[in-house]
PDB file of C-alpha atoms in Angstrom:
ATOM      1  CA  UNK A1342     -29.010  -3.835 -23.639  1.00  0.00           C
ATOM      2  CA  UNK A1343     -25.413  -4.418 -24.464  1.00  0.00           C
ATOM      3  CA  UNK A1344     -23.270  -1.323 -25.511  1.00  0.00           C
ATOM      4  CA  UNK A1345     -22.056  -1.715 -28.932  1.00  0.00           C
ATOM      5  CA  UNK A1346     -19.261   0.913 -28.154  1.00  0.00           C
ATOM      6  CA  UNK A1347     -16.548   0.750 -25.320  1.00  0.00           C
ATOM      7  CA  UNK A1348     -17.071   4.396 -24.861  1.00  0.00           C
ATOM      8  CA  UNK A1349     -20.439   3.933 -23.456  1.00  0.00           C
ATOM      9  CA  UNK A1350     -19.076   2.328 -20.405  1.00  0.00           C
ATOM     10  CA  UNK A1351     -16.099   4.417 -19.313  1.00  0.00           C
ATOM     11  CA  UNK A1352     -16.047   2.743 -15.793  1.00  0.00           C
ATOM     12  CA  UNK A1353     -15.063  -0.055 -16.906  1.00  0.00           C
ATOM     13  CA  UNK A1354     -12.350   1.391 -19.062  1.00  0.00           C
ATOM     14  CA  UNK A1355     -11.085   3.192 -16.944  1.00  0.00           C
ATOM     15  CA  UNK A1356     -10.957   0.776 -13.762  1.00  0.00           C
ATOM     16  CA  UNK A1357      -8.821  -1.862 -15.872  1.00  0.00           C
ATOM     17  CA  UNK A1358      -5.764   0.057 -15.473  1.00  0.00           C
ATOM     18  CA  UNK A1359      -6.082   0.819 -12.431  1.00  0.00           C
ATOM     19  CA  UNK A1360      -6.642  -2.567 -11.111  1.00  0.00           C
ATOM     20  CA  UNK A1361      -3.892  -3.634 -12.971  1.00  0.00           C
ATOM     21  CA  UNK A1362      -1.768  -1.286 -11.922  1.00  0.00           C
ATOM     22  CA  UNK A1363      -3.090  -2.227  -8.313  1.00  0.00           C
ATOM     23  CA  UNK A1364      -2.107  -6.323  -9.122  1.00  0.00           C
ATOM     24  CA  UNK A1365       1.212  -5.596 -10.611  1.00  0.00           C
ATOM     25  CA  UNK A1366       2.196  -3.720  -7.198  1.00  0.00           C
ATOM     26  CA  UNK A1367       1.059  -6.318  -4.973  1.00  0.00           C
ATOM     27  CA  UNK A1368       2.416  -9.077  -7.177  1.00  0.00           C
ATOM     28  CA  UNK A1369       5.350  -7.876  -8.769  1.00  0.00           C
ATOM     29  CA  UNK A1370       6.677  -4.973  -7.764  1.00  0.00           C
ATOM     30  CA  UNK A1371       5.683  -4.250  -4.403  1.00  0.00           C
ATOM     31  CA  UNK A1372       9.076  -2.675  -2.623  1.00  0.00           C
ATOM     32  CA  UNK A1373      10.195  -0.171  -5.921  1.00  0.00           C
ATOM     33  CA  UNK A1374      11.250   3.078  -5.309  1.00  0.00           C
ATOM     34  CA  UNK A1375       8.369   5.702  -4.646  1.00  0.00           C
ATOM     35  CA  UNK A1376      10.863   8.958  -5.407  1.00  0.00           C
ATOM     36  CA  UNK A1377      10.931   7.794  -9.186  1.00  0.00           C
ATOM     37  CA  UNK A1378       7.312   6.398  -9.641  1.00  0.00           C
ATOM     38  CA  UNK A1379       5.832   9.485  -7.999  1.00  0.00           C
ATOM     39  CA  UNK A1380       7.808  11.611 -10.482  1.00  0.00           C
ATOM     40  CA  UNK A1381       6.431   9.483 -13.312  1.00  0.00           C
ATOM     41  CA  UNK A1382       2.684  10.323 -12.370  1.00  0.00           C
ATOM     42  CA  UNK A1383       3.440  14.127 -12.025  1.00  0.00           C
ATOM     43  CA  UNK A1384       5.171  13.918 -15.353  1.00  0.00           C
ATOM     44  CA  UNK A1385       2.041  12.174 -17.292  1.00  0.00           C
ATOM     45  CA  UNK A1386      -0.482  14.303 -15.230  1.00  0.00           C
ATOM     46  CA  UNK A1387       1.516  17.474 -16.366  1.00  0.00           C
ATOM     47  CA  UNK A1388       1.618  16.173 -20.197  1.00  0.00           C
ATOM     48  CA  UNK A1389      -2.039  15.222 -19.882  1.00  0.00           C
ATOM     49  CA  UNK A1390      -2.991  18.649 -18.933  1.00  0.00           C
ATOM     50  CA  UNK A1391      -0.872  20.119 -20.980  1.00  0.00           C
ATOM     51  CA  UNK A1392      -1.794  18.730 -23.840  1.00  0.00           C
ATOM     52  CA  UNK A1393      -6.071  19.945 -22.964  1.00  0.00           C
ATOM     53  CA  UNK A1394      -4.961  23.150 -22.685  1.00  0.00           C
ATOM     54  CA  UNK A1395      -3.226  23.231 -26.161  1.00  0.00           C
ATOM     55  CA  UNK A1396      -5.719  21.024 -28.190  1.00  0.00           C
ATOM     56  CA  UNK A1397      -6.677  22.571 -30.924  1.00  0.00           C
ATOM     57  CA  UNK A1398      -2.703  24.310 -31.614  1.00  0.00           C
ATOM     58  CA  UNK A1399      -1.414  21.053 -31.675  1.00  0.00           C
ATOM     59  CA  UNK A1400      -3.946  18.951 -33.392  1.00  0.00           C
ATOM     60  CA  UNK A1401      -4.845  16.459 -31.037  1.00  0.00           C
ATOM     61  CA  UNK A1402      -8.239  15.425 -32.532  1.00  0.00           C
ATOM     62  CA  UNK A1403      -6.735  14.167 -35.444  1.00  0.00           C
ATOM     63  CA  UNK A1404      -4.496  11.374 -32.662  1.00  0.00           C
ATOM     64  CA  UNK A1405      -7.253  10.737 -30.388  1.00  0.00           C
ATOM     65  CA  UNK A1406      -5.172   7.575 -28.465  1.00  0.00           C
ATOM     66  CA  UNK A1407      -3.179   9.876 -27.170  1.00  0.00           C
ATOM     67  CA  UNK A1408      -4.798  11.189 -24.396  1.00  0.00           C
ATOM     68  CA  UNK A1409      -6.312   7.115 -23.973  1.00  0.00           C
ATOM     69  CA  UNK A1410      -2.632   6.099 -23.949  1.00  0.00           C
ATOM     70  CA  UNK A1411      -1.776   8.720 -21.543  1.00  0.00           C
ATOM     71  CA  UNK A1412      -5.081   8.636 -18.934  1.00  0.00           C
ATOM     72  CA  UNK A1413      -4.540   4.853 -19.151  1.00  0.00           C
ATOM     73  CA  UNK A1414      -0.849   5.196 -17.978  1.00  0.00           C
ATOM     74  CA  UNK A1415      -1.794   7.265 -15.083  1.00  0.00           C
ATOM     75  CA  UNK A1416      -4.539   5.058 -13.821  1.00  0.00           C
ATOM     76  CA  UNK A1417      -1.797   2.116 -14.101  1.00  0.00           C
ATOM     77  CA  UNK A1418       1.026   4.587 -12.310  1.00  0.00           C
ATOM     78  CA  UNK A1419      -1.648   5.340  -9.711  1.00  0.00           C
ATOM     79  CA  UNK A1420      -2.676   1.898  -8.576  1.00  0.00           C
ATOM     80  CA  UNK A1421       0.732   1.046  -8.626  1.00  0.00           C
ATOM     81  CA  UNK A1422       1.544   4.283  -5.910  1.00  0.00           C
ATOM     82  CA  UNK A1423      -0.892   3.204  -3.832  1.00  0.00           C
ATOM     83  CA  UNK A1424      -0.031  -0.102  -3.108  1.00  0.00           C
ATOM     84  CA  UNK A1425       3.426   0.937  -2.452  1.00  0.00           C
ATOM     85  CA  UNK A1426       2.392   3.378   0.245  1.00  0.00           C
ATOM     86  CA  UNK A1427      -0.239   1.391   1.754  1.00  0.00           C
ATOM     87  CA  UNK A1428       2.562  -1.388   2.182  1.00  0.00           C
ATOM     88  CA  UNK A1429       3.964  -1.184   6.216  1.00  0.00           C
ATOM     89  CA  UNK A1430       6.939  -2.905   5.280  1.00  0.00           C
ATOM     90  CA  UNK A1431       7.765   0.147   3.165  1.00  0.00           C
ATOM     91  CA  UNK A1432       8.011   2.777   6.234  1.00  0.00           C
ATOM     92  CA  UNK A1433      11.012   3.734   7.398  1.00  0.00           C
ATOM     93  CA  UNK A1434      10.065   3.063  10.766  1.00  0.00           C
ATOM     94  CA  UNK A1435       9.220  -0.411  10.808  1.00  0.00           C
ATOM     95  CA  UNK A1436      10.007  -2.390  13.629  1.00  0.00           C
ATOM     96  CA  UNK A1437      11.714  -5.021  11.194  1.00  0.00           C
ATOM     97  CA  UNK A1438      14.264  -2.022  10.023  1.00  0.00           C
ATOM     98  CA  UNK A1439      15.635  -1.651  13.601  1.00  0.00           C
ATOM     99  CA  UNK A1440      17.764  -4.093  15.995  1.00  0.00           C
ATOM    100  CA  UNK A1441      15.424  -4.794  19.003  1.00  0.00           C
ATOM    101  CA  UNK A1442      16.098  -7.294  21.943  1.00  0.00           C
ATOM    102  CA  UNK A1443      12.253  -6.378  23.194  1.00  0.00           C
ATOM    103  CA  UNK A1444       9.411  -4.992  21.926  1.00  0.00           C
ATOM    104  CA  UNK A1445       6.546  -3.318  22.922  1.00  0.00           C
ATOM    105  CA  UNK A1446       3.539  -3.799  21.579  1.00  0.00           C
ATOM    106  CA  UNK A1447      -0.433  -3.249  22.256  1.00  0.00           C
ATOM    107  CA  UNK A1448      -3.019  -5.993  21.292  1.00  0.00           C
ATOM    108  CA  UNK A1449      -5.375  -4.320  18.513  1.00  0.00           C
ATOM    109  CA  UNK A1450      -8.211  -6.867  18.365  1.00  0.00           C
ATOM    110  CA  UNK A1451      -9.730  -9.470  20.588  1.00  0.00           C
ATOM    111  CA  UNK A1452      -7.281 -12.474  20.802  1.00  0.00           C
ATOM    112  CA  UNK A1453      -9.028 -15.883  20.333  1.00  0.00           C
ATOM    113  CA  UNK A1454      -8.465 -19.060  21.732  1.00  0.00           C
ATOM    114  CA  UNK A1455      -8.464 -21.816  19.120  1.00  0.00           C
ATOM    115  CA  UNK A1456      -6.983 -25.570  19.292  1.00  0.00           C
ATOM    116  CA  UNK A1457      -4.946 -24.804  22.588  1.00  0.00           C
ATOM    117  CA  UNK A1458      -3.567 -21.588  20.748  1.00  0.00           C
ATOM    118  CA  UNK A1459      -4.409 -18.133  21.881  1.00  0.00           C
ATOM    119  CA  UNK A1460      -4.056 -15.678  18.669  1.00  0.00           C
ATOM    120  CA  UNK A1461      -4.133 -12.408  18.267  1.00  0.00           C
ATOM    121  CA  UNK A1462      -2.657  -8.989  16.382  1.00  0.00           C
ATOM    122  CA  UNK A1463      -0.877  -6.308  18.155  1.00  0.00           C
ATOM    123  CA  UNK A1464       0.683  -2.962  16.756  1.00  0.00           C
ATOM    124  CA  UNK A1465       4.100  -2.818  17.637  1.00  0.00           C
ATOM    125  CA  UNK A1466       4.914   0.772  19.505  1.00  0.00           C
ATOM    126  CA  UNK A1467       8.612   0.712  20.527  1.00  0.00           C
ATOM    127  CA  UNK A1468      11.436  -1.497  20.192  1.00  0.00           C
ATOM    128  CA  UNK A1469      14.069  -1.257  23.205  1.00  0.00           C
ATOM    129  CA  UNK A1470      18.020  -2.137  22.362  1.00  0.00           C
ATOM    130  CA  UNK A1471      20.288  -2.511  25.178  1.00  0.00           C
ATOM    131  CA  UNK A1472      18.272  -0.345  27.455  1.00  0.00           C
ATOM    132  CA  UNK A1473      17.219   2.113  24.738  1.00  0.00           C
ATOM    133  CA  UNK A1474      14.142   2.605  23.719  1.00  0.00           C
ATOM    134  CA  UNK A1475      12.920   3.746  20.092  1.00  0.00           C
ATOM    135  CA  UNK A1476       9.445   4.082  18.443  1.00  0.00           C
ATOM    136  CA  UNK A1477       8.813   1.971  15.387  1.00  0.00           C
ATOM    137  CA  UNK A1478       5.196   1.000  13.757  1.00  0.00           C
ATOM    138  CA  UNK A1479       4.072  -2.356  12.315  1.00  0.00           C
ATOM    139  CA  UNK A1480       1.585  -4.944  13.203  1.00  0.00           C
ATOM    140  CA  UNK A1481       2.373  -8.580  14.468  1.00  0.00           C
ATOM    141  CA  UNK A1482       0.418 -11.738  14.354  1.00  0.00           C
ATOM    142  CA  UNK A1483       1.247 -13.514  17.606  1.00  0.00           C
ATOM    143  CA  UNK A1484       0.696 -17.109  18.768  1.00  0.00           C
ATOM    144  CA  UNK A1485       0.671 -18.095  22.511  1.00  0.00           C
ATOM    145  CA  UNK A1486       0.256 -21.515  23.970  1.00  0.00           C
ATOM    146  CA  UNK A1487       0.359 -20.947  27.896  1.00  0.00           C
ATOM    147  CA  UNK A1488      -2.847 -20.800  29.560  1.00  0.00           C
ATOM    148  CA  UNK A1489      -1.728 -17.307  31.615  1.00  0.00           C
ATOM    149  CA  UNK A1490      -2.542 -16.033  27.887  1.00  0.00           C
ATOM    150  CA  UNK A1491      -6.268 -16.562  28.625  1.00  0.00           C
ATOM    151  CA  UNK A1492      -5.873 -13.377  30.407  1.00  0.00           C
ATOM    152  CA  UNK A1493      -4.770 -10.768  27.551  1.00  0.00           C
ATOM    153  CA  UNK A1494      -7.900  -8.627  26.016  1.00  0.00           C
ATOM    154  CA  UNK A1495      -8.191  -6.371  23.720  1.00  0.00           C
ATOM    155  CA  UNK A1496      -5.918  -3.043  24.380  1.00  0.00           C
ATOM    156  CA  UNK A1497      -3.785  -4.735  26.584  1.00  0.00           C
ATOM    157  CA  UNK A1498       0.438  -3.763  26.245  1.00  0.00           C
ATOM    158  CA  UNK A1499       2.875  -6.130  26.296  1.00  0.00           C
ATOM    159  CA  UNK A1500       6.681  -6.957  26.022  1.00  0.00           C
ATOM    160  CA  UNK A1501       7.751  -9.505  24.358  1.00  0.00           C
ATOM    161  CA  UNK A1502      10.933 -10.588  23.013  1.00  0.00           C
ATOM    162  CA  UNK A1503      12.071  -9.360  19.467  1.00  0.00           C
ATOM    163  CA  UNK A1504      12.239 -13.233  17.983  1.00  0.00           C
ATOM    164  CA  UNK A1505       9.930 -13.291  14.603  1.00  0.00           C
ATOM    165  CA  UNK A1506       9.839 -14.113  11.525  1.00  0.00           C
TER     166      UNK A1506
END
């Protein structure tokens, strides 16, 4: 049986703004400043809670759309915040933000040999610039065309030149 009223399937109504916020964060504004977005998120939640505690005093039963708009906006902003916080390029200690000559990496999966290239992903642990080490974070996808690279395994640590794009 198909629901005649959207209130009968709330998961769809609540999931759509959350997914739109995730999509908005991925495709449009993934490098937005999290401070102002977090402030907006907290203010929206505070307004929602305040309005719920004063439901009768403000006669909100006459403005039922107000709660719907608030919860939709809260879910949209929450999805957007999740995307921004998850993106590793936004971290302050990402290896691409520090000048370096060499990177100390640790292989985090089993290397795959395909078409003469050894492909692997690695976690960047340290950057070395002029003999000084700095702790950094991030992930690199590496492709190596060398016969000696066939001896690389999960967990190996490598010192590589910091030439990446």
